Coordinates of C-alpha atoms in Angstrom, one line a residue:
X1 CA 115.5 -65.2 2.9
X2 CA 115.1 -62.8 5.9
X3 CA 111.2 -62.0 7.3
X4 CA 111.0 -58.5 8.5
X5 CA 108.6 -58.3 10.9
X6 CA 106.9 -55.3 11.1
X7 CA 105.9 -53.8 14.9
X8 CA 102.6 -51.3 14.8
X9 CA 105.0 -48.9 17.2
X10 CA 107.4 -48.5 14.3
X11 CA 105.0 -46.8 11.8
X12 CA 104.5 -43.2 11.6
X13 CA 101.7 -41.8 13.5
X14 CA 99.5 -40.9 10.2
X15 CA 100.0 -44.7 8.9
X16 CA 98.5 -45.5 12.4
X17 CA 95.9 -42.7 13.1
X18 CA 93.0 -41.7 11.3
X19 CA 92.8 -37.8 10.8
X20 CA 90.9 -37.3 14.0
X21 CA 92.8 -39.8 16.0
X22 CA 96.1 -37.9 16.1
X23 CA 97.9 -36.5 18.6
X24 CA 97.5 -33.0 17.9
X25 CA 93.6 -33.6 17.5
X26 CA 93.3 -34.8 20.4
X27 CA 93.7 -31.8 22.9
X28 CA 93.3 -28.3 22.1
X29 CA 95.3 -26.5 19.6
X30 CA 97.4 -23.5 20.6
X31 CA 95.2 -20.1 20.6
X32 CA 97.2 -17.4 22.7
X33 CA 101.2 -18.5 22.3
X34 CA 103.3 -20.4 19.6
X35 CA 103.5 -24.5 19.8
X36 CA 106.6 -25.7 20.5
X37 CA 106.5 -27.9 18.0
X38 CA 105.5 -28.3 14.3
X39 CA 102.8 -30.1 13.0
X40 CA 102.1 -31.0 9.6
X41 CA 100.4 -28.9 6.9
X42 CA 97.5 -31.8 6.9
X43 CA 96.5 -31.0 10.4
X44 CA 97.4 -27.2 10.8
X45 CA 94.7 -27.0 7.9
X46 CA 92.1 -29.5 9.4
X47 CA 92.1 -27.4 12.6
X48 CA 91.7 -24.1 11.3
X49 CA 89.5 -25.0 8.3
X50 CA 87.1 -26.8 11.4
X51 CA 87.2 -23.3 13.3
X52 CA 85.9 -21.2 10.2
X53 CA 83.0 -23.4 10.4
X54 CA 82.2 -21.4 12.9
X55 CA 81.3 -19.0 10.9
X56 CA 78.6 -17.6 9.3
X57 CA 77.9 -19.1 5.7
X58 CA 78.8 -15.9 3.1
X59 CA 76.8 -16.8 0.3
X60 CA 73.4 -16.5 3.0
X61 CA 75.3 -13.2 3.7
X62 CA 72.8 -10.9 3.4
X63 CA 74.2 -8.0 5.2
X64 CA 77.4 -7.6 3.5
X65 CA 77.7 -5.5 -0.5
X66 CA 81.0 -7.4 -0.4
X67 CA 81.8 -9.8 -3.0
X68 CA 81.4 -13.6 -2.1
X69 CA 81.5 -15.8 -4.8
X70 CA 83.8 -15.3 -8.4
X71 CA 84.7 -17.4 -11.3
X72 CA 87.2 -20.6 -10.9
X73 CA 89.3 -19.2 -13.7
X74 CA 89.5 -15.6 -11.7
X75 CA 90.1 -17.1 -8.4
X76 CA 92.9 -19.0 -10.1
X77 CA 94.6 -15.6 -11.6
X78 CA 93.9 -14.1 -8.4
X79 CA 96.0 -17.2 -6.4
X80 CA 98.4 -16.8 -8.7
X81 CA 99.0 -13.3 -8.2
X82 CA 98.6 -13.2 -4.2
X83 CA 102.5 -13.3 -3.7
X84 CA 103.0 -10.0 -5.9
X85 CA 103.8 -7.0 -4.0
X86 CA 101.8 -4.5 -5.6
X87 CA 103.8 -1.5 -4.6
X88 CA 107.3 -3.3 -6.1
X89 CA 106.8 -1.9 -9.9
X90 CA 109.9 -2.2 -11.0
X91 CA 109.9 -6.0 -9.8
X92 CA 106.3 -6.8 -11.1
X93 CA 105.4 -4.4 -14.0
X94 CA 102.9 -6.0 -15.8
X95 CA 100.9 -6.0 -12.6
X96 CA 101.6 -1.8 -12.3
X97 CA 100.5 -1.7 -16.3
X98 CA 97.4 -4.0 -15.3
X99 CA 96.7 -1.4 -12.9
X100 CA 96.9 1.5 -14.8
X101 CA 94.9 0.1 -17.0
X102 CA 91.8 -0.5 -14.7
X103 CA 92.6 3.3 -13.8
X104 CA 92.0 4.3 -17.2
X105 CA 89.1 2.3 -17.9
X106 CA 87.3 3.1 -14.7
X107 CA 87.9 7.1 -16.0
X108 CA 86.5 6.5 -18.7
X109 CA 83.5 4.8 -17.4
X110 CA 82.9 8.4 -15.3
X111 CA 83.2 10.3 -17.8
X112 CA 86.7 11.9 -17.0
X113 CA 88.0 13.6 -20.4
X114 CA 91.6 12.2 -21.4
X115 CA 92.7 16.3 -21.8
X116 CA 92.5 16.8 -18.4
X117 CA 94.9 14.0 -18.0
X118 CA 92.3 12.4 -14.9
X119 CA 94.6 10.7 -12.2
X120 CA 94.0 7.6 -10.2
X121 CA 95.1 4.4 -8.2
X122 CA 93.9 1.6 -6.7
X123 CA 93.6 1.5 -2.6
X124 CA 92.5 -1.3 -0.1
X125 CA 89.1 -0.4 -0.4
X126 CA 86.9 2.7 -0.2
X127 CA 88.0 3.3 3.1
X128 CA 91.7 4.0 1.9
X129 CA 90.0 6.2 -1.5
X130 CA 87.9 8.4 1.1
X131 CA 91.0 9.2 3.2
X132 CA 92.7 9.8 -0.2
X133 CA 90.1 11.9 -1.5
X134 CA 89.6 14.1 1.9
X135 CA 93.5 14.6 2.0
X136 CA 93.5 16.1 -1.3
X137 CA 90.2 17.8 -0.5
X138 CA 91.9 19.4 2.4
X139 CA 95.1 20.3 0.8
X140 CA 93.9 22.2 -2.0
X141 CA 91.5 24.1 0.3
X142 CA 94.8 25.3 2.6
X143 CA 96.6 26.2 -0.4
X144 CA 94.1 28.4 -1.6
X145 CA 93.6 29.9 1.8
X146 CA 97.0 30.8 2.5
X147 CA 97.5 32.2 -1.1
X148 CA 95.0 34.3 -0.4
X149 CA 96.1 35.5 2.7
X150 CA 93.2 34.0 4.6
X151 CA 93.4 31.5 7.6
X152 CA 93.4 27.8 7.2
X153 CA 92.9 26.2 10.8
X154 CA 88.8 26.0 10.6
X155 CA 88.3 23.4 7.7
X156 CA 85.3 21.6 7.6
X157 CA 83.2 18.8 5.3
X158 CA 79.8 18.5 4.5
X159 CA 78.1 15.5 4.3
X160 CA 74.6 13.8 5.5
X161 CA 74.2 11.6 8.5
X162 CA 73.6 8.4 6.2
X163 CA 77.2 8.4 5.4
X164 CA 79.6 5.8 5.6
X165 CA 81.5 5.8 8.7
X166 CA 84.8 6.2 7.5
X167 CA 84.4 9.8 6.6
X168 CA 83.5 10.4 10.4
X169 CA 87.1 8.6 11.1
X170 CA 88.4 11.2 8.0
X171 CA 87.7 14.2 10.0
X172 CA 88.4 13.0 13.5
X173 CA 92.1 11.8 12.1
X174 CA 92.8 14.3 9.9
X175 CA 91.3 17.6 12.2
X176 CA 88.5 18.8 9.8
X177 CA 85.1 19.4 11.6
X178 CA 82.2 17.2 9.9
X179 CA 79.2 19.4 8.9
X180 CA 76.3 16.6 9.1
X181 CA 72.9 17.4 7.5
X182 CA 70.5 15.3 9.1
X183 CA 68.2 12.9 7.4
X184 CA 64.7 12.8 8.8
X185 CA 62.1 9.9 8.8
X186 CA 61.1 8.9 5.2
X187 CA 63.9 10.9 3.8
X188 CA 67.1 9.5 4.0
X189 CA 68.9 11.4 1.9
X190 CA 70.9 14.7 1.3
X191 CA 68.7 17.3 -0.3
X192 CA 70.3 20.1 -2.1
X193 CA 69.0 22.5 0.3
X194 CA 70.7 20.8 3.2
X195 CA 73.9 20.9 1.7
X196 CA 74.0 24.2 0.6
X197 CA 73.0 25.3 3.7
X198 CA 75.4 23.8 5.5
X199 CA 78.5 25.5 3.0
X200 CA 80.7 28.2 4.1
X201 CA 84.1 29.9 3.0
X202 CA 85.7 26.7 5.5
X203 CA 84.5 23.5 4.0
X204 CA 87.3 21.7 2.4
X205 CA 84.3 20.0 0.4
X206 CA 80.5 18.2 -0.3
X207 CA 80.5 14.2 -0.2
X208 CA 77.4 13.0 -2.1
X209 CA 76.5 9.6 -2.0
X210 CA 75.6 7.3 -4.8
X211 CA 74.3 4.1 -2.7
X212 CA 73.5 4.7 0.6
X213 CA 74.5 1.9 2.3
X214 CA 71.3 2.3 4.4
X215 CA 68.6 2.0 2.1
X216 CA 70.3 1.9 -1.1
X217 CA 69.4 4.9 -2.5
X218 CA 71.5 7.6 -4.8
X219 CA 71.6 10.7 -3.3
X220 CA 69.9 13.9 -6.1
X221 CA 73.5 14.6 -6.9
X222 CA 72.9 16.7 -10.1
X223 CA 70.6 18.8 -8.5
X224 CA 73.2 19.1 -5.3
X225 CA 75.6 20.4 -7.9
X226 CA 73.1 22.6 -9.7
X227 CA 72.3 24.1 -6.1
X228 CA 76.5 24.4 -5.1
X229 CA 77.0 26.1 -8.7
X230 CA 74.2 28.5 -7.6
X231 CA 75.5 29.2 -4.4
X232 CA 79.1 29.7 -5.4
X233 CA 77.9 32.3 -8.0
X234 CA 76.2 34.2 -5.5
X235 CA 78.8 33.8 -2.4
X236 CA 81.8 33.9 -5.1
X237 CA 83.4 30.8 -3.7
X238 CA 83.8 27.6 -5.7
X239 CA 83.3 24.3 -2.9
X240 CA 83.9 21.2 -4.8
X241 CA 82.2 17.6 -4.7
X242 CA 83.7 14.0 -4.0
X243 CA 81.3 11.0 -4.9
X244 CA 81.2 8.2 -2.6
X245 CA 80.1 5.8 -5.3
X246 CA 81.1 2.7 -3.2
X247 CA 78.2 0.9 -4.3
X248 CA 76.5 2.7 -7.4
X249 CA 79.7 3.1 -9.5
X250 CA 79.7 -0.3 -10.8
X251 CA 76.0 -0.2 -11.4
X252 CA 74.8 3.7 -12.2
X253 CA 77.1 3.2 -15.7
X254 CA 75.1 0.3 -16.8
X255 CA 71.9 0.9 -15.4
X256 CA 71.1 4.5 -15.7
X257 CA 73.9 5.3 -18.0
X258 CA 72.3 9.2 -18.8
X259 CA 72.1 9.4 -14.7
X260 CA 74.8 12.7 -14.7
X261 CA 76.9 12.2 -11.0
X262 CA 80.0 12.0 -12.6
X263 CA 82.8 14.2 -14.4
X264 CA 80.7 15.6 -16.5
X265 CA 79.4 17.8 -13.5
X266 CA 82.2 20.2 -13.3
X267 CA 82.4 20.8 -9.3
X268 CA 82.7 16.7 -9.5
X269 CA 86.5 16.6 -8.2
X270 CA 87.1 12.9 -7.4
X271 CA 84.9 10.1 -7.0
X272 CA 85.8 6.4 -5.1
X273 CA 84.9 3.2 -6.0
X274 CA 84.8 -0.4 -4.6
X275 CA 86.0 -2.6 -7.1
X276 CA 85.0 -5.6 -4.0
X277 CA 81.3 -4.7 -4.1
X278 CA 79.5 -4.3 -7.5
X279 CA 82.9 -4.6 -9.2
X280 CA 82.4 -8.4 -8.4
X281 CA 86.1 -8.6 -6.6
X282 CA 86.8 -10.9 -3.5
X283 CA 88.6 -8.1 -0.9
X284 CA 89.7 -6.3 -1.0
X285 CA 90.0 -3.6 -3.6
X286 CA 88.7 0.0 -4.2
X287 CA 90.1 2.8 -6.2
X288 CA 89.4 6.5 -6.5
X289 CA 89.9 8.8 -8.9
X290 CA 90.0 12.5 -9.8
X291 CA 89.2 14.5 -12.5
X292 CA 93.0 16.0 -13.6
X293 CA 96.1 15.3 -11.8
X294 CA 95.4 19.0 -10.7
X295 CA 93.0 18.0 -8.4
X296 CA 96.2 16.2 -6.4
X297 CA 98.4 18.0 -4.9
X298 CA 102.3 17.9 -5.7
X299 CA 103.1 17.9 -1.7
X300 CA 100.5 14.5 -1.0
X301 CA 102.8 12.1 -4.0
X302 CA 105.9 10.8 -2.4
X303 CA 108.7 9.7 -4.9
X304 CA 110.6 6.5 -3.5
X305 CA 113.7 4.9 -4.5
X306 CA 112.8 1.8 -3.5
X307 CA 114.0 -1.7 -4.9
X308 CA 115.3 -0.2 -7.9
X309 CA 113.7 2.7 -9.3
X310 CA 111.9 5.9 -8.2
X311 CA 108.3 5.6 -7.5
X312 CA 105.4 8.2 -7.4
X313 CA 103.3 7.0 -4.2
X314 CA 100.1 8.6 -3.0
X315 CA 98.5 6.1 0.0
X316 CA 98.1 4.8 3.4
X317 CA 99.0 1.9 2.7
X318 CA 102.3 0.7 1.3
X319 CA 102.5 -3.3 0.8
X320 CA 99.5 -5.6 -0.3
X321 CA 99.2 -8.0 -3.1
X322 CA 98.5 -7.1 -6.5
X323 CA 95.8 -9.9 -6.5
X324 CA 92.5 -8.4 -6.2
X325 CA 93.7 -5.8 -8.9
X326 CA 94.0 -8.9 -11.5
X327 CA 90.5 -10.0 -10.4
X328 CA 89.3 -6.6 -11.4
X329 CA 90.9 -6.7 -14.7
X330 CA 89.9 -10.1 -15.0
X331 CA 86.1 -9.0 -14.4
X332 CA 86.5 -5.9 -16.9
X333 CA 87.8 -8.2 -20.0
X334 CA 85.4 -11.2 -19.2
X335 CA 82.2 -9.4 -18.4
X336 CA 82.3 -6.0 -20.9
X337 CA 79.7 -3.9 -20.8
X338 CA 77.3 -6.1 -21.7
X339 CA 78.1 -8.7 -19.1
X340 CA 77.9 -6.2 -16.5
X341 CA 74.6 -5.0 -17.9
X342 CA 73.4 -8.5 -17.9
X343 CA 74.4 -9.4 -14.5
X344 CA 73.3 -6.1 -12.7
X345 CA 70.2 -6.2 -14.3
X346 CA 69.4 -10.0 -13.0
X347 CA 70.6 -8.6 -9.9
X348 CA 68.5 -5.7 -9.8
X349 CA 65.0 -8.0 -11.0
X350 CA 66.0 -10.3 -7.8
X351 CA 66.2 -7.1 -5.3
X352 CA 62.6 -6.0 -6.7
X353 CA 61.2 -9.6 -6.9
X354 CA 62.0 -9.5 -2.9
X355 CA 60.9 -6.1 -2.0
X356 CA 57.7 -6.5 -3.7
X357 CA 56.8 -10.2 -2.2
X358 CA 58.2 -8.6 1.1
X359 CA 56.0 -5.6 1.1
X360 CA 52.8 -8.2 0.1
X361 CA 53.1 -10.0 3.1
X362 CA 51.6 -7.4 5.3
X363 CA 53.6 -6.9 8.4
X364 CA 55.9 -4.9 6.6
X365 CA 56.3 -1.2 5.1
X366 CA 59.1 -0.5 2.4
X367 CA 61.7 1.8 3.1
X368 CA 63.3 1.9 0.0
X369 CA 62.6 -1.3 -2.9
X370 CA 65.9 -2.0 -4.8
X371 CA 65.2 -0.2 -7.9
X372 CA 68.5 1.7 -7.7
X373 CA 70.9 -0.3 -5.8
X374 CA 69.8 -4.0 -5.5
X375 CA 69.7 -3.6 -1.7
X376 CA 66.4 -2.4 -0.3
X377 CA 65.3 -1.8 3.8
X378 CA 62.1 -2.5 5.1
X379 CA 60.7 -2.1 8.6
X380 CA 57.8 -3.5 10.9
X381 CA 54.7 -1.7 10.9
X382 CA 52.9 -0.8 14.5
X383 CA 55.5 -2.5 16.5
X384 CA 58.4 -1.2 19.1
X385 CA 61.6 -0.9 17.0
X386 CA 62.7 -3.9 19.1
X387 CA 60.9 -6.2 17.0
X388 CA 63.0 -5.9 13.8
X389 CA 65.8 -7.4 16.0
X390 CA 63.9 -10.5 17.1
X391 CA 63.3 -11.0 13.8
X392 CA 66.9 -10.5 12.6
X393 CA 67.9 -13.4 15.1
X394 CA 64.9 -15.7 13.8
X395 CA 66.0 -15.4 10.1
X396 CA 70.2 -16.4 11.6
X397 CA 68.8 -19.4 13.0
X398 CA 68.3 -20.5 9.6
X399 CA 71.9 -19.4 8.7
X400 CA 70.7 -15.8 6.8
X401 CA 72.2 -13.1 8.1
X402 CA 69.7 -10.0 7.5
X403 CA 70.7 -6.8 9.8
X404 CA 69.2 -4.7 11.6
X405 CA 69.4 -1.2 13.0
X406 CA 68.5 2.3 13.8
X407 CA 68.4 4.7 11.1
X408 CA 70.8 8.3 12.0
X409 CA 70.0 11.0 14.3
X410 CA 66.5 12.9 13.9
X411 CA 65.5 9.5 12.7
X412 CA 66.4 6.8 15.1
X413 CA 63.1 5.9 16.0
X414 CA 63.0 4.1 12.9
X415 CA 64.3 0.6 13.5
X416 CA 64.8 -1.3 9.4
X417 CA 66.0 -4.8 8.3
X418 CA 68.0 -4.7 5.2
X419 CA 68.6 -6.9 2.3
X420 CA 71.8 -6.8 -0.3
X421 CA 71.2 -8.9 -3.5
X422 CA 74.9 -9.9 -4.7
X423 CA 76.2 -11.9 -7.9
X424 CA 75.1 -15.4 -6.6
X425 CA 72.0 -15.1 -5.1
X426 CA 69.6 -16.5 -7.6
X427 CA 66.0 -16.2 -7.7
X428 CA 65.8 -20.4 -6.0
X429 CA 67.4 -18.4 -3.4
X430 CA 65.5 -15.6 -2.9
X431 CA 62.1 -18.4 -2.8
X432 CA 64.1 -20.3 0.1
X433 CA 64.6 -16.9 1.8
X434 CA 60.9 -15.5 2.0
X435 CA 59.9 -19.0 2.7
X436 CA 62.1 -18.6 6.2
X437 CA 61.0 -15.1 6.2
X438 CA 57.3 -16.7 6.6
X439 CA 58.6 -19.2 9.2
X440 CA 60.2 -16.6 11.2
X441 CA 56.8 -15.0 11.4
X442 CA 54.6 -17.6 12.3
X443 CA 56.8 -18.1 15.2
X444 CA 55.8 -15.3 16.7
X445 CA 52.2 -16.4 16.7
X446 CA 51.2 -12.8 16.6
X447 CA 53.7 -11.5 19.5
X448 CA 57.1 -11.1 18.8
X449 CA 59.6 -11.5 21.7
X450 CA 60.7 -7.8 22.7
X451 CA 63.5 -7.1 24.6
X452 CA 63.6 -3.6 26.4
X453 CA 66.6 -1.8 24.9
X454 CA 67.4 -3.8 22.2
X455 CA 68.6 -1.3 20.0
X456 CA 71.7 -1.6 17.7
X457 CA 73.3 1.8 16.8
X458 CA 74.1 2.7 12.8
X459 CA 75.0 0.3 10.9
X460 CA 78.3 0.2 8.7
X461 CA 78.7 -2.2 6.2

């Protein structure tokens, strides 16, 4: 009987090496060119997973409205799904049907009436809906314009300064001047005044806003509609509306469900939607929608023969992965109405538990308390704007990420700190928060550290 002896330099380098002993983690990994080599899928994930460390902890997010935490059994579908081309419909049609099927209830949930055949689709986010919406804004508006023989080069929108950036990039991309009503210091808001005001025979459109992502608030967008039908009458133009309901149209429905900002306000032409906010999706999803396929014109939906079939198409995008679209579906058959109810409510308690201990502990004067969004801004009282970003960087050290920033034009003297209650913040939470919040405080000893022109611009999430 033969011994085999076994030599220590004959066995493969993970028999030999513990994870952090080998080769590859022993010197720096490639960052700026390829490796000339392979490595193993063990150690290609040990060194990127280490990175992320890095950084910041999501669930102590409180900056973002994007989802960061979902159920095993939807991250599983959503897996699952992730090598699905969404756009190949022919290939993958029970995801297209899934879709349509969000579309529909998501119509319903506005209010859209099923004989004005309301049109929709799912986009990247609320980014992608916006540009949609403005397109089809803008298109309409030239059409009617040149069938009346009038010109068509001047377009504008109307919108507040508290928007969302990306209908800044809408006009600058697409050529249509922004009409921007400014908000002024305690109202951050578009009143109907302002908009009206700011109307002509040239704008394309009004933007109102339910959820600033500032303070949280939903713009009076019934009474900006009353005050647009008033004005048309008078001027004899009709200028329509596009919701940006981002935030508030996964919550307004369940919450405040005779609130009317939807299509049963006739000048209400489209409205978007992020399914990856209050729709309780990991990104990223959002979908917009508009009251008849009318409202979309025929010249914006391209028909592709691709990979089979002939396809209507009407986005910016062209390939992504069905996935979050299954999450979404997943949320609307687990949660119902009920669930949703249930968990925007707990949300909604949590945002007002905050704000209220907040405003309590005296330093501090509410901007807005999380009564309509569960996100809420509040600001320093008798100290330089500076101070709520000192404070901002005390509260990271802790790992919570709480922004702050300047509030728009006409108001940027008013320096806030804001707070976004998601699904997975729990009350223990919130105690472990305004326990740090305390800390932060007494580190000051009475004197925060101010730095002369620390001041962020807007803020964008």
């Amino acid at each position: 009987m033969h011994r085999v002896i076994f030599h220590p330099h004959d066995a493969p380098e993970s028999f030999l090496s513990p994870a952090y002993a080998r080769r590859a983690m022993s010197k720096p990994a490639p960052s700026h060119r390829l490796p000339d080599e392979e490595m193993s899928p063990e150690i290609a994930y040990q060194l990127i997973h280490d990175e992320l460390l890095l950084d910041g902890q999501e669930r102590l997010n409180l900056a973002t409205f994007v989802t960061t935490w979902m159920e095993k059994e939807a991250r599983d579908l959503m897996v699952e799904s992730l090598p699905k081309n969404l756009i190949d419909k022919d290939e993958y049609p029970q995801t297209a049907e899934i879709e349509q099927r969000c579309v529909s209830i998501l119509a319903r949930l506005f209010h859209a009436r099923p004989t004005d055949s309301p049109l929709g689709t799912s986009t990247l986010g609320s980014s992608e809906a916006a540009m949609l919406a403005g397109l089809a804004f803008k298109w309409r508006w030239r059409k009617r314009r040149l069938a009346a023989g009038l010109p068509a080069d001047r377009p504008n929108l109307v919108m507040g300064t508290n928007v969302q950036v990306v209908w800044e990039k809408f006009c600058r991309y697409f050529e249509v001047e922004p009409r921007l009503i400014s908000v002024t210091p305690g109202c951050y808001v578009t009143t109907p005044t302002g908009a009206s005001t700011y109307v002509d025979e040239n704008s394309i459109g009004v933007i109102g806003i339910l959820g600033t992502t500032m303070t949280g608030e939903y713009e009076p967008i019934e009474a900006i509609h009353d005050e647009l039908v008033r004005w048309g009458q008078a001027k004899g133009w009709e200028v329509p509306l596009h919701i940006d309901a981002a935030s508030g149209g996964f919550i307004a429905p369940f919450l405040e469900p005779h609130l009317r900002w939807d299509f049963r306000l006739p000048l209400v032409q489209s409205i978007n939607v992020s399914g990856h906010k209050y729709g309780f999706v990991y990104p990223g999803v959002g979908w917009v929608l508009w009251r008849s396929q009318e409202a979309v014109p025929e010249e914006l939906i391209f028909r592709v023969n691709y990979l089979g079939s002939e396809m209507p198409t009407f986005g910016l995008n062209f390939s992504r992965s069905g996935a979050p679209v299954v999450g979404q579906y997943y949320n609307f058959l687990r949660l119902g109405r009920a669930g949703y109810t249930r968990i925007l409510q707990a949300m909604r308690e949590t945002a007002l538990f905050l704000s209220d201990r907040i405003a309590k502990m005296g330093p501090f004067d509410l901007v807005s308390d999380g009564s309509q969004i569960p996100a809420f801004a509040f600001k320093l009282k008798n100290l330089p704007s500076e101070a709520a970003f000192d404070l901002s960087e005390k509260l990271r050290e802790r790992g919570w990420q709480v922004p702050a920033y300047t509030m728009p034009p006409d108001a940027q003297a008013v320096a806030v700190l804001r707070i976004v209650v998601r699904e997975g913040f729990s009350r223990d939470m919130a105690d472990h928060f305004l326990a740090d919040l305390h800390r932060a405080l007494g580190s000051w000893e009475g004197k925060p550290t101010v730095r002369p022109g620390r001041r962020a611009t807007r803020f964008h999430h």
